[in-house]
Tab-separated table of C-alpha atoms and ligand atoms in Angstrom:
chain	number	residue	atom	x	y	z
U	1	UNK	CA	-21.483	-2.196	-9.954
U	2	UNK	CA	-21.712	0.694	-7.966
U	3	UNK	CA	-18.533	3.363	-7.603
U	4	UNK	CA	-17.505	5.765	-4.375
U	5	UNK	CA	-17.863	8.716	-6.282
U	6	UNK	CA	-16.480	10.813	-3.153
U	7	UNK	CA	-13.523	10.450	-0.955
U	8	UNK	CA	-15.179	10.234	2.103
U	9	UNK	CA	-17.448	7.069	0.499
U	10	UNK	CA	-14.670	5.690	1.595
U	11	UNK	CA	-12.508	4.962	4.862
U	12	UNK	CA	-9.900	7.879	5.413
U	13	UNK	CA	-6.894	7.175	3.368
U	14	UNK	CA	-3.428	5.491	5.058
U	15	UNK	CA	-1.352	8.598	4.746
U	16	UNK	CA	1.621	9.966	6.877
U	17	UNK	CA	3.124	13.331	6.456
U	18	UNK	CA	6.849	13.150	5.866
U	19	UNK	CA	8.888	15.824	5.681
U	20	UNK	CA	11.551	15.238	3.511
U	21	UNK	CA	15.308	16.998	2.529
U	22	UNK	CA	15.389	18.701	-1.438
U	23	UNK	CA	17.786	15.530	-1.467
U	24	UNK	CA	15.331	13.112	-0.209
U	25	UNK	CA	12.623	14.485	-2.475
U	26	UNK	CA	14.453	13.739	-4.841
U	27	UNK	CA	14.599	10.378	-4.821
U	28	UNK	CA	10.559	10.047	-3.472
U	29	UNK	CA	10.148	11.413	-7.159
U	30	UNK	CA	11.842	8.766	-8.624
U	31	UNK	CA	9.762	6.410	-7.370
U	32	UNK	CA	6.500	7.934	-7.391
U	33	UNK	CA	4.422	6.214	-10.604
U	34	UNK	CA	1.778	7.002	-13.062
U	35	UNK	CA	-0.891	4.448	-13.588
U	36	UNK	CA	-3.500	5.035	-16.543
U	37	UNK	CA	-6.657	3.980	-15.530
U	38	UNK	CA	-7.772	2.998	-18.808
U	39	UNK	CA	-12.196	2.842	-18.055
U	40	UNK	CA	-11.915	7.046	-17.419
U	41	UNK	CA	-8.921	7.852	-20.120
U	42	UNK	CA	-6.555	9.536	-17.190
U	43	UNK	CA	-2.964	9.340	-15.952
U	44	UNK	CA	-2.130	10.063	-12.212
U	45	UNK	CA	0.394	9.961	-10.022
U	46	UNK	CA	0.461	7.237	-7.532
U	47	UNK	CA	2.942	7.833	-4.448
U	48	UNK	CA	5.610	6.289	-2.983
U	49	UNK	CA	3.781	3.245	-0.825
U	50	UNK	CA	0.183	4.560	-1.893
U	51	UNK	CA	-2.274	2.042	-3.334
U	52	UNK	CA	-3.653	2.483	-6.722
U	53	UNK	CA	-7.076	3.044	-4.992
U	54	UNK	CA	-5.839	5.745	-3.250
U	55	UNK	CA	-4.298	7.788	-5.436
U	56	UNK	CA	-7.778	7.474	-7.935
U	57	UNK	CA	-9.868	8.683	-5.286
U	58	UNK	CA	-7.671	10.913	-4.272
U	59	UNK	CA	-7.515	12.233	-7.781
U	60	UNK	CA	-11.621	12.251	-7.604
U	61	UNK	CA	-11.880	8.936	-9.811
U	62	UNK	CA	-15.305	7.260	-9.817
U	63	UNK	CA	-13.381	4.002	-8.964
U	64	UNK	CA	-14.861	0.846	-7.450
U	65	UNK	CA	-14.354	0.524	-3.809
U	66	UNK	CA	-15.713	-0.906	-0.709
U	67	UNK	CA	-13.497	-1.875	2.465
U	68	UNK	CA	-9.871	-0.733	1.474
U	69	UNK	CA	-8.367	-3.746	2.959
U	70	UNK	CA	-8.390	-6.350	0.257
U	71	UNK	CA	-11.812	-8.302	2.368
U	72	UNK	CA	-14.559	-7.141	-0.398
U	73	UNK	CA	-13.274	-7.877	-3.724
U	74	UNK	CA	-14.784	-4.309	-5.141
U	75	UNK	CA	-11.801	-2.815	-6.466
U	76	UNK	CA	-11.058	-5.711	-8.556
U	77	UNK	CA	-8.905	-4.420	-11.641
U	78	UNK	CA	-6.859	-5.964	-14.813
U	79	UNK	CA	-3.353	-4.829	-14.738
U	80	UNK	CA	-2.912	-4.429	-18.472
U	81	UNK	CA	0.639	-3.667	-17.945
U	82	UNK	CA	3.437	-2.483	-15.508
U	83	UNK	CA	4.128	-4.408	-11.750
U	84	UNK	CA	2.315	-3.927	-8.579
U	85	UNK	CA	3.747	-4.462	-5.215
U	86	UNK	CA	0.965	-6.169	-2.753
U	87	UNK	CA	-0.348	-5.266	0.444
U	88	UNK	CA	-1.770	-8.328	2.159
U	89	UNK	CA	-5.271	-9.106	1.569
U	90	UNK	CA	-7.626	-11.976	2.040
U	91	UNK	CA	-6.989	-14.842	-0.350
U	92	UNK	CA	-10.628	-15.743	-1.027
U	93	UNK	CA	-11.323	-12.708	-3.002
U	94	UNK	CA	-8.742	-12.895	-5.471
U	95	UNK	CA	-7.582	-16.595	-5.681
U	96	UNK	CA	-4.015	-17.354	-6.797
U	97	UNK	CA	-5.329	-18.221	-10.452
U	98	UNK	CA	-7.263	-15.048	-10.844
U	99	UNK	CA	-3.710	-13.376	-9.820
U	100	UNK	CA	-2.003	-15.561	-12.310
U	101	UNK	CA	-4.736	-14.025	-14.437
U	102	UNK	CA	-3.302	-10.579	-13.995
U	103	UNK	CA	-5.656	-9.276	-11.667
U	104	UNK	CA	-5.301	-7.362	-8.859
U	105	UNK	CA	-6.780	-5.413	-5.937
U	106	UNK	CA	-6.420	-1.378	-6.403
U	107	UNK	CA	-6.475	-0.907	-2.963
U	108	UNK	CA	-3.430	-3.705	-1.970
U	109	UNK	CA	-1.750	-2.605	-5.087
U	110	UNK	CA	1.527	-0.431	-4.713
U	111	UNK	CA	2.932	0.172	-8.294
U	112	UNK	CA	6.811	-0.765	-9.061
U	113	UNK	CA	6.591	0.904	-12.006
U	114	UNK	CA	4.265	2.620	-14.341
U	115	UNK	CA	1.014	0.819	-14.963
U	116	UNK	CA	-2.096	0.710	-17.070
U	117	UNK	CA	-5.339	-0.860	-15.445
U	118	UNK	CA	-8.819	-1.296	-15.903
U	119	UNK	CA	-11.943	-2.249	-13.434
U	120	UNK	CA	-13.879	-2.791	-16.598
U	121	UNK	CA	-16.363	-5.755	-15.069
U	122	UNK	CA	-16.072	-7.857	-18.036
U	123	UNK	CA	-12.345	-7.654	-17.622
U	124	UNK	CA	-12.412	-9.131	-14.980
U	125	UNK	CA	-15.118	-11.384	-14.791
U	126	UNK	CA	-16.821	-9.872	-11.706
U	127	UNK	CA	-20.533	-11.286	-10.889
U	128	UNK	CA	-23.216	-9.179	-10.763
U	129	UNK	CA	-24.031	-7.957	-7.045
U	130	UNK	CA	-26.240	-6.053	-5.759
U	131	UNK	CA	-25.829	-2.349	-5.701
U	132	UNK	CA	-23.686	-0.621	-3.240
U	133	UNK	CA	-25.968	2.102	-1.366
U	134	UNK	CA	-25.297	4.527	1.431
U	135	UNK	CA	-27.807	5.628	3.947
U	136	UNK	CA	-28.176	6.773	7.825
U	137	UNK	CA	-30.018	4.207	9.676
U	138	UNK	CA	-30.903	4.703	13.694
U	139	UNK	CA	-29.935	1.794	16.635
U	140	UNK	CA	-33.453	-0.347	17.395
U	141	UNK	CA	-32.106	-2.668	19.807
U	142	UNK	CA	-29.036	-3.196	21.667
U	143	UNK	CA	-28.833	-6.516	22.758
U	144	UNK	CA	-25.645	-9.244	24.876
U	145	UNK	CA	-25.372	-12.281	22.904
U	146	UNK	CA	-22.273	-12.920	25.522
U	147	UNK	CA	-20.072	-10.853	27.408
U	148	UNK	CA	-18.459	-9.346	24.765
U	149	UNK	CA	-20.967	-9.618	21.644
U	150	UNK	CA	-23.396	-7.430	21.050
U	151	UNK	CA	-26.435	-8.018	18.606
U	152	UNK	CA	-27.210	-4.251	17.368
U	153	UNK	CA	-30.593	-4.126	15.427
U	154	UNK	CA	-30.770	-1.150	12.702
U	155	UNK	CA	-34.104	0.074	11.355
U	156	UNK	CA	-34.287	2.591	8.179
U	157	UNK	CA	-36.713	3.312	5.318
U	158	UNK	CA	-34.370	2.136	2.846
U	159	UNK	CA	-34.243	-1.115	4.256
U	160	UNK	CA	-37.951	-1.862	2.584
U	161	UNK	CA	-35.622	-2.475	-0.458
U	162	UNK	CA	-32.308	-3.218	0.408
U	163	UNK	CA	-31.191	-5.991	-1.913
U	164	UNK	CA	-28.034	-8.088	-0.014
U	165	UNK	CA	-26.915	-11.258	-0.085
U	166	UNK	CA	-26.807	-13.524	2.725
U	167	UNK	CA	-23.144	-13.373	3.984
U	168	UNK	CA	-21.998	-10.164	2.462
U	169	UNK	CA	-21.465	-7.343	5.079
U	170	UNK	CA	-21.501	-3.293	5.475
U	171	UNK	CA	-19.137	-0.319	6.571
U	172	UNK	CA	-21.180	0.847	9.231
U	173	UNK	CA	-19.630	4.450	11.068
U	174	UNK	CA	-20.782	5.213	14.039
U	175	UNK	CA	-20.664	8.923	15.473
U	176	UNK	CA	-17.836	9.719	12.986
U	177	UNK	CA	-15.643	7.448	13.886
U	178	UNK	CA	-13.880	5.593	10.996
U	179	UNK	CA	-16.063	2.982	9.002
U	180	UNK	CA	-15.654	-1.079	9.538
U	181	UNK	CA	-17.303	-3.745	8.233
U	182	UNK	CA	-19.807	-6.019	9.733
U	183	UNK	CA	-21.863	-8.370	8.258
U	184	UNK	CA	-25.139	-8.750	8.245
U	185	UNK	CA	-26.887	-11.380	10.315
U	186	UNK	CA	-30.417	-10.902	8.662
U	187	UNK	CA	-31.490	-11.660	5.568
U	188	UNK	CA	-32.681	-8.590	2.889
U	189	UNK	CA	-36.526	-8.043	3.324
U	190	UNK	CA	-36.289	-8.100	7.363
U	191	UNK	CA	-37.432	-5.456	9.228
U	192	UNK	CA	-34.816	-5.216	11.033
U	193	UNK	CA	-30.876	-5.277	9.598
U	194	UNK	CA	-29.289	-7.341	12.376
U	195	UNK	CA	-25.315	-7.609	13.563
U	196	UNK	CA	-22.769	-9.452	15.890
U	197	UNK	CA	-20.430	-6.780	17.295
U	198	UNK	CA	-17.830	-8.254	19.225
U	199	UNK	CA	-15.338	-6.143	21.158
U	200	UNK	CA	-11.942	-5.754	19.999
U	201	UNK	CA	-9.819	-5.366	23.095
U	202	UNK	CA	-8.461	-1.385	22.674
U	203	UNK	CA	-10.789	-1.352	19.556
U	204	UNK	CA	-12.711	2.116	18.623
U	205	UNK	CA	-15.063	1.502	16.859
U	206	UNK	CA	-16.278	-1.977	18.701
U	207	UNK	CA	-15.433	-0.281	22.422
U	208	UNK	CA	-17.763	2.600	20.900
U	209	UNK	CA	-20.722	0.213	20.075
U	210	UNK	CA	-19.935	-1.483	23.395
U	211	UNK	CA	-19.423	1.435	26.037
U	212	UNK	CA	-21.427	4.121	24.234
U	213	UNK	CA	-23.713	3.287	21.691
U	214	UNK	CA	-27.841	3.702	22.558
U	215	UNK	CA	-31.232	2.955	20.973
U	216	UNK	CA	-31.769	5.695	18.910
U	217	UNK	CA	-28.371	6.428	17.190
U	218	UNK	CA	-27.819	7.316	13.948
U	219	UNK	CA	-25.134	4.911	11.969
U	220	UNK	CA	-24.377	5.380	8.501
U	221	UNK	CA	-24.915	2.326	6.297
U	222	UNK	CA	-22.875	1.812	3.605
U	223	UNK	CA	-22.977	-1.464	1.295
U	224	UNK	CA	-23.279	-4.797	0.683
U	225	UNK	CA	-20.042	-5.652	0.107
U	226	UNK	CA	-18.334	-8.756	-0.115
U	227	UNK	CA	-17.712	-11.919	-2.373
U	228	UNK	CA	-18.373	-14.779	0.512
U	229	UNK	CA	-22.373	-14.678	-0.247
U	230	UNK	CA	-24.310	-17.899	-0.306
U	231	UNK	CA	-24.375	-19.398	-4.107
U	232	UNK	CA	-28.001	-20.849	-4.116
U	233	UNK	CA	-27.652	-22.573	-7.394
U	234	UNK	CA	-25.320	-25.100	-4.934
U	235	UNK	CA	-27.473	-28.103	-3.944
U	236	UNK	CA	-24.683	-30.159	-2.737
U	237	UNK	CA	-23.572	-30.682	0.300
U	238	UNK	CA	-22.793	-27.325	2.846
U	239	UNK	CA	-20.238	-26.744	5.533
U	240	UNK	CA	-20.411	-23.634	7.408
U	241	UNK	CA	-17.548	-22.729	9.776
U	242	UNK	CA	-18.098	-19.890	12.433
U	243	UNK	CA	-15.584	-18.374	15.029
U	244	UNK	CA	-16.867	-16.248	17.280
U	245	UNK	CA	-18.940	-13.076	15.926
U	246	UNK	CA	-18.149	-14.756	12.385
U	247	UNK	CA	-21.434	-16.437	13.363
U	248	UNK	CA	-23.621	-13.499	12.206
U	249	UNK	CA	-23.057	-14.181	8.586
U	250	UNK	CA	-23.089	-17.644	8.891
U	251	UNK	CA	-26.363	-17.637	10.632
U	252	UNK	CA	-27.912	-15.472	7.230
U	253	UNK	CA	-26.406	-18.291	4.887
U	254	UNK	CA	-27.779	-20.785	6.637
U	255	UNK	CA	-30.811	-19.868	7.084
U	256	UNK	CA	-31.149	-18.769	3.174
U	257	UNK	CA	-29.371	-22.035	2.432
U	258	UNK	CA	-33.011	-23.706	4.112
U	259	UNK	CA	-35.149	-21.033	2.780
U	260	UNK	CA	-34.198	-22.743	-1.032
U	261	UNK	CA	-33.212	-26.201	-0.453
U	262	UNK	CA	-34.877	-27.065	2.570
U	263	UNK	CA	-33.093	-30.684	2.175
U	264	UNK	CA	-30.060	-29.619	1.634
U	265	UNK	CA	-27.639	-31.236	3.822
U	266	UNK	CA	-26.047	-29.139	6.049
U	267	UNK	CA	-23.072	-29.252	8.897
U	268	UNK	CA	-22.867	-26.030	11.196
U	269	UNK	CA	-19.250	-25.658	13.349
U	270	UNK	CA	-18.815	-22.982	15.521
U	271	UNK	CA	-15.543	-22.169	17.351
U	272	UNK	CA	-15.719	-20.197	20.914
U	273	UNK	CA	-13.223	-20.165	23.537
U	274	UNK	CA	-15.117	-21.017	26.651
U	275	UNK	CA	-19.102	-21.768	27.744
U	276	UNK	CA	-19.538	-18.470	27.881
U	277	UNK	CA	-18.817	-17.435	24.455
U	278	UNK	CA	-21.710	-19.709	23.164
U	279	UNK	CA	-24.472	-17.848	21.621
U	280	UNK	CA	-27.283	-18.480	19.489
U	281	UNK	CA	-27.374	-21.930	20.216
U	282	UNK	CA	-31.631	-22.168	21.133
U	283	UNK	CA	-31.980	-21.174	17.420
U	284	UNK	CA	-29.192	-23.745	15.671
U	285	UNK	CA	-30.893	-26.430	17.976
U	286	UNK	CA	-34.446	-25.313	16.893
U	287	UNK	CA	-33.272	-25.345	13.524
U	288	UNK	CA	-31.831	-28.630	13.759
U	289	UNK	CA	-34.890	-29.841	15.389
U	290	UNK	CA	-37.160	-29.083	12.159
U	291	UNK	CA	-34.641	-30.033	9.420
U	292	UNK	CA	-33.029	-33.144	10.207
U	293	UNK	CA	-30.435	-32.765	7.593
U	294	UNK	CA	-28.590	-29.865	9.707
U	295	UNK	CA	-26.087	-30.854	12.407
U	296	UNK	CA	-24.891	-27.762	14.483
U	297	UNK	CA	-21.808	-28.666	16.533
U	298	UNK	CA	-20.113	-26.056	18.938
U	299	UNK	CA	-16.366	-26.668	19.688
U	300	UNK	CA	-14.351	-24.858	22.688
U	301	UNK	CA	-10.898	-23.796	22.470
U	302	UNK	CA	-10.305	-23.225	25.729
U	303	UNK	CA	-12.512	-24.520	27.976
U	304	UNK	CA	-12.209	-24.021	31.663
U	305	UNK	CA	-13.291	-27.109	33.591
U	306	UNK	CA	-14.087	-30.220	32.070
U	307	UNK	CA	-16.634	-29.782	29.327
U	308	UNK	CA	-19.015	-32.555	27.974
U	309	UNK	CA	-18.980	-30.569	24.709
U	310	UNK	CA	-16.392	-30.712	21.554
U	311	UNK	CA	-13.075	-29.201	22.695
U	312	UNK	CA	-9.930	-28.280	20.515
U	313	UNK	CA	-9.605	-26.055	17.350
U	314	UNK	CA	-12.189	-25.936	14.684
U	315	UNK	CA	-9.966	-27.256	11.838
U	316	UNK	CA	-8.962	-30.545	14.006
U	317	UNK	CA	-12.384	-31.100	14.406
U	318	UNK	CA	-13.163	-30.350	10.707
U	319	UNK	CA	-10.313	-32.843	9.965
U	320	UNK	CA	-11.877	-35.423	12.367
U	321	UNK	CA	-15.555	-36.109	11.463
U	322	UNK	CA	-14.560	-35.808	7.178
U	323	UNK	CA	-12.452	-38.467	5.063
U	324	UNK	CA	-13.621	-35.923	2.278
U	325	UNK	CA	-15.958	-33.216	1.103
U	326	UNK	CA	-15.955	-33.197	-2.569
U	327	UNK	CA	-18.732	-31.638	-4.204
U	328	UNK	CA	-19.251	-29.610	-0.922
U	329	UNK	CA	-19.402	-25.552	-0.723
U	330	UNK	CA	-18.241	-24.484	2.537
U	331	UNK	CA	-18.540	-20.859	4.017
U	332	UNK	CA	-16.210	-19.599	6.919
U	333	UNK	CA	-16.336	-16.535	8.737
U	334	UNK	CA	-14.065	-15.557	12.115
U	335	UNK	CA	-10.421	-14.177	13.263
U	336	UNK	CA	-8.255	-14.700	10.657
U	337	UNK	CA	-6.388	-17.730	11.732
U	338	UNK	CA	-9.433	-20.135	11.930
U	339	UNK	CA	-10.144	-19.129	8.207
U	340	UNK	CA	-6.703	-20.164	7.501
U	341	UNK	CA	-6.539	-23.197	9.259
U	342	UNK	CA	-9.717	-24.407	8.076
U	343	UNK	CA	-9.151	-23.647	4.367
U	344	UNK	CA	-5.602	-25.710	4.467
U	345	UNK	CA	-7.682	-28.772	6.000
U	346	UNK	CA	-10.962	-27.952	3.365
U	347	UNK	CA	-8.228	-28.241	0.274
U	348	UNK	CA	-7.206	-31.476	2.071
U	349	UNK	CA	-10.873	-32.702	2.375
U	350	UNK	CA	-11.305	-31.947	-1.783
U	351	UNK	CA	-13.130	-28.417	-1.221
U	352	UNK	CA	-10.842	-26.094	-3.801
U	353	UNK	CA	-10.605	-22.210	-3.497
U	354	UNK	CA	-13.809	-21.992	-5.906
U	355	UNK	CA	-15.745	-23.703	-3.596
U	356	UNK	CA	-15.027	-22.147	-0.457
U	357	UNK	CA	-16.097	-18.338	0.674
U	358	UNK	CA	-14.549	-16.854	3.335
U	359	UNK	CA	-14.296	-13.745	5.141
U	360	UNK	CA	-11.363	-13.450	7.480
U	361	UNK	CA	-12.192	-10.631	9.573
U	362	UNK	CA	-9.058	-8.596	9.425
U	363	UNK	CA	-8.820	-5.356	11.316
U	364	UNK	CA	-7.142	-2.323	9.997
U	365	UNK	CA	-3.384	-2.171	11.030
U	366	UNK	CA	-2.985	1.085	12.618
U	367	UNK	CA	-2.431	4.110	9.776
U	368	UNK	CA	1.581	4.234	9.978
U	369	UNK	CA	2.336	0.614	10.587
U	370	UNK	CA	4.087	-0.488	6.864
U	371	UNK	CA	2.444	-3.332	5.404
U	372	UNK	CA	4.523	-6.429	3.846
U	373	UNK	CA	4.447	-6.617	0.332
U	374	UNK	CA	4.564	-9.000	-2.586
U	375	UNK	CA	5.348	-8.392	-6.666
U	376	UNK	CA	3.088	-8.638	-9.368
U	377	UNK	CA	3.477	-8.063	-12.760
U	378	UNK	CA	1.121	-7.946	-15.814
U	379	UNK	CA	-0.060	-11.274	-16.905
U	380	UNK	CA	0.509	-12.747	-13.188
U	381	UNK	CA	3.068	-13.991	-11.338
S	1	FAD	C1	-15.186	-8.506	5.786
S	1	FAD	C2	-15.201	-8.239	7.274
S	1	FAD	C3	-16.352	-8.524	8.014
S	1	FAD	C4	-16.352	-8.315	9.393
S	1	FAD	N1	-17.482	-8.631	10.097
S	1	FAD	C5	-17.465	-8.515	11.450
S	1	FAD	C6	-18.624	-8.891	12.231
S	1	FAD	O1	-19.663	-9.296	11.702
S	1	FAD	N2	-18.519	-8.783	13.574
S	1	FAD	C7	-17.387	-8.338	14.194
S	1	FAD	O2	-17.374	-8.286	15.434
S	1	FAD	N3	-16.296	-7.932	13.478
S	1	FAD	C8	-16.323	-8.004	12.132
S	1	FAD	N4	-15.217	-7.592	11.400
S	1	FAD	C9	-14.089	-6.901	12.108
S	1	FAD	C10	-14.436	-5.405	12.226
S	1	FAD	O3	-14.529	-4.819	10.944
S	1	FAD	C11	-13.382	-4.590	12.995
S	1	FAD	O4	-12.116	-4.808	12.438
S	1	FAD	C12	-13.371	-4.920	14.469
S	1	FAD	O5	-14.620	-4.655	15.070
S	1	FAD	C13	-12.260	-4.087	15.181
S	1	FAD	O6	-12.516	-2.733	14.979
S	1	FAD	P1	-12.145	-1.683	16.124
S	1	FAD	O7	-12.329	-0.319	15.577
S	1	FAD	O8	-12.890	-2.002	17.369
S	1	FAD	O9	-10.616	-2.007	16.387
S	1	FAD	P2	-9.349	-1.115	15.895
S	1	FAD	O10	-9.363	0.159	16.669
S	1	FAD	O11	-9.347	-1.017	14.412
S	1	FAD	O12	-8.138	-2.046	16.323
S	1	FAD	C14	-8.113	-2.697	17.585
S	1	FAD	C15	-6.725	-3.009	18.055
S	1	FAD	O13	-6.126	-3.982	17.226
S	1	FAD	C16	-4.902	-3.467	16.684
S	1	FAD	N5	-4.778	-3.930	15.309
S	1	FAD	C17	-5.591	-3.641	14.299
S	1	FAD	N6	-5.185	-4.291	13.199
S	1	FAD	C18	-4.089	-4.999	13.536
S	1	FAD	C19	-3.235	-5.873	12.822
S	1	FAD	N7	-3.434	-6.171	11.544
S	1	FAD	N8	-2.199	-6.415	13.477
S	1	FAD	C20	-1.995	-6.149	14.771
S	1	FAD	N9	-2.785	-5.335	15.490
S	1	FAD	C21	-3.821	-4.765	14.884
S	1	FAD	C22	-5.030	-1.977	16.750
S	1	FAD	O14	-3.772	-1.360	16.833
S	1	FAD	C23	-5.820	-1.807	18.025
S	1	FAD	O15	-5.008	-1.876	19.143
S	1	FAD	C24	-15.201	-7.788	10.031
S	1	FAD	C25	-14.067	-7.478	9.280
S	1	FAD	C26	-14.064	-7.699	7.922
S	1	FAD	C27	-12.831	-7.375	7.120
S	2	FES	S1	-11.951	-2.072	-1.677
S	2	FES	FE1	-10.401	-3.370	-2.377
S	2	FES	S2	-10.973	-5.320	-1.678
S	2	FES	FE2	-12.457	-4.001	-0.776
């Protein structure tokens, strides 16, 4: 496992200034915490609604991290003792019995009282993934997968030995503007690292790659990251769900998916609003055309005239063509609401939370908007 070891490894941290009355700081005292982070023998000071992530980098603590949004699964820790308050996060990376298990996410994690916590891997039971690197690549192709996708191609030395897994993703920071994660649409040994950009309406960094971005660019490459990779010890049965640019790292599963089991079977969906969102749909069909055991099937959300093609929302049409999926892995990818939808109808269909791998692609709430939170205490629950 690989650590930030600097602040900056990292996305800028969610902080406000307040200014406060003697009074008022007062009471911000009394519920400021300290949390011992037991793996580097040293207390600190977490603030009032600062994550436990935070305050360790803050306090120049070689602590796990990735995406700062509860998406990777990096900061994974053991709360040995003490409560945490949550910050929402994405449910795939710590499931409801690893939470029950006491563990936690250091950067959701907003202590209720004094704490005690480890990232120790074998605490908690974290796979081995492939080191977390940071380099600069430059831009080698800009290309429109629709009207508001981009496929950017990055080329860099380091990429000769870049070890990802298909379906984990990168903080990529373009120009200095704030990191966000994308994931990768290649597969480690290409040439080429490859991703689906689409444009976030009133989005920085997306309008940046969008409006401004040319061939030639430097972009800082930090990564892999991420817990929704492709398991090829699975020979079973594989559903892959894709909404919109969520397609990029369903596009590097599959295809590693055929690159081990070639038989495997496998059922592509991918949700898009319209016609015009399609992309990629040449190579699914050319794929499908040389392994028989792969259906792709697009379905439109909102289509404008009357389509011949699958129309409706991904989960009804999930829940349509399946009695049930046992012994299946499925992977999803997409806005945050088609992950959720499709997981509740997956769990119907017999796929449970071990079995399915999704990244929801969240975006950062802007840095003074509160988060909702939810209470933890040592031991779960
Ligand atoms: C694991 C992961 C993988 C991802 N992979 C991809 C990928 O392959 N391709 C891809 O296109 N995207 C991907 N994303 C999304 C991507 O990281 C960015 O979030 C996205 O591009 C938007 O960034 P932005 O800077 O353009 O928008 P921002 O400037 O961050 O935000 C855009 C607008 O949305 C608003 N906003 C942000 N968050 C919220 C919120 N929670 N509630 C309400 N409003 C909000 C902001 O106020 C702003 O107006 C991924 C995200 C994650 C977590
Ligand atoms: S850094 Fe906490 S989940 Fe990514």
């Amino acid at each position: 496992m690989s650590h930030a070891t600097r602040r900056d490894a990292c996305s800028p941290p969610h902080r406000v200034t307040i200014h406060r009355s003697r009074d008022e700081n007062r009471k911000v005292k009394d519920v400021m915490h300290t949390v011992r982070i037991r793996d580097v023998g040293k207390d600190i000071t977490v603030g009032e609604g600062q994550s436990i992530l935070d305050a360790a980098l803050e306090n120049g603590i070689d602590y796990p991290c990735g995406c700062e949004i509860g998406a990777c699964g990096a900061c994974k820790s053991l709360l040995i003792s003490g409560a945490v308050d949550f910050l929402p996060y994405t449910k795939s990376v710590l499931p409801q019995a690893e939470r029950d298990g006491g563990l936690i996410l250091a950067c959701c994690a907003v202590p209720r009282s004094d704490c005690e916590v480890t990232f120790a891997a074998e605490a908690v039971h974290q796979e081995a993934l492939p080191p977390v690197r940071e380099f600069i690549a430059h831009v080698a192709g800009i290309e429109d997968a629709t009207h508001d996708i981009k496929i950017v191609r990055l080329v860099a030395p380091e990429l000769a030995d870049f070890t990802f897994l298909a379906g984990q993703f990168a903080t990529l920071t373009f120009d200095g503007i704030g990191g966000r994660e994308y994931s990768m649409a290649s597969l480690a040994g290409a040439p080429l690292l490859e991703f689906h950009i689409r444009r976030v309406p009133g989005g920085r960094v997306s309008g940046h790659v969008h409006d401004r971005l040319r061939v030639g660019d430097a972009v800082t490459v930090r990564g892999p990251l991420g817990t929704a990779y492709h398991r090829a010890d699975h020979q079973g049965p594989l559903i892959a769900l894709a909404g919109g640019s969520g397609l990029a790292p369903i596009k590097a599963i599959v295809e590693r998916a055929l690159a081990v089991h070639p038989d495997q079977r496998i059922d592509v969906y991918f949700g898009a609003r319209d016609e015009a969102d399609i992309y990629l749909e040449d190579h699914f069909a050319a794929l499908a055309r040389t392994h028989t055991n792969l259906r792709y099937v697009p379905v439109l959300s909102e289509p404008g005239d009357a389509s011949p093609r699958r129309t409706g929302f991904l989960a009804d049409a999930v829940a349509a063509d399946f009695t049930a999926l046992d012994g299946a892995k499925a992977y999803l990818a997409g806005p945050p609401i088609m992950v959720e939808t499709c997981e509740a109808v997956l769990e119907r269909l017999g796929v449970g939370p071990g079995d399915r791998h999704a990244d929801a692609f969240v975006t950062r709430p802007p840095r003074d908007e509160k988060r909702p939170v939810q209470t933890q205490r040592a031991g779960g629950g």
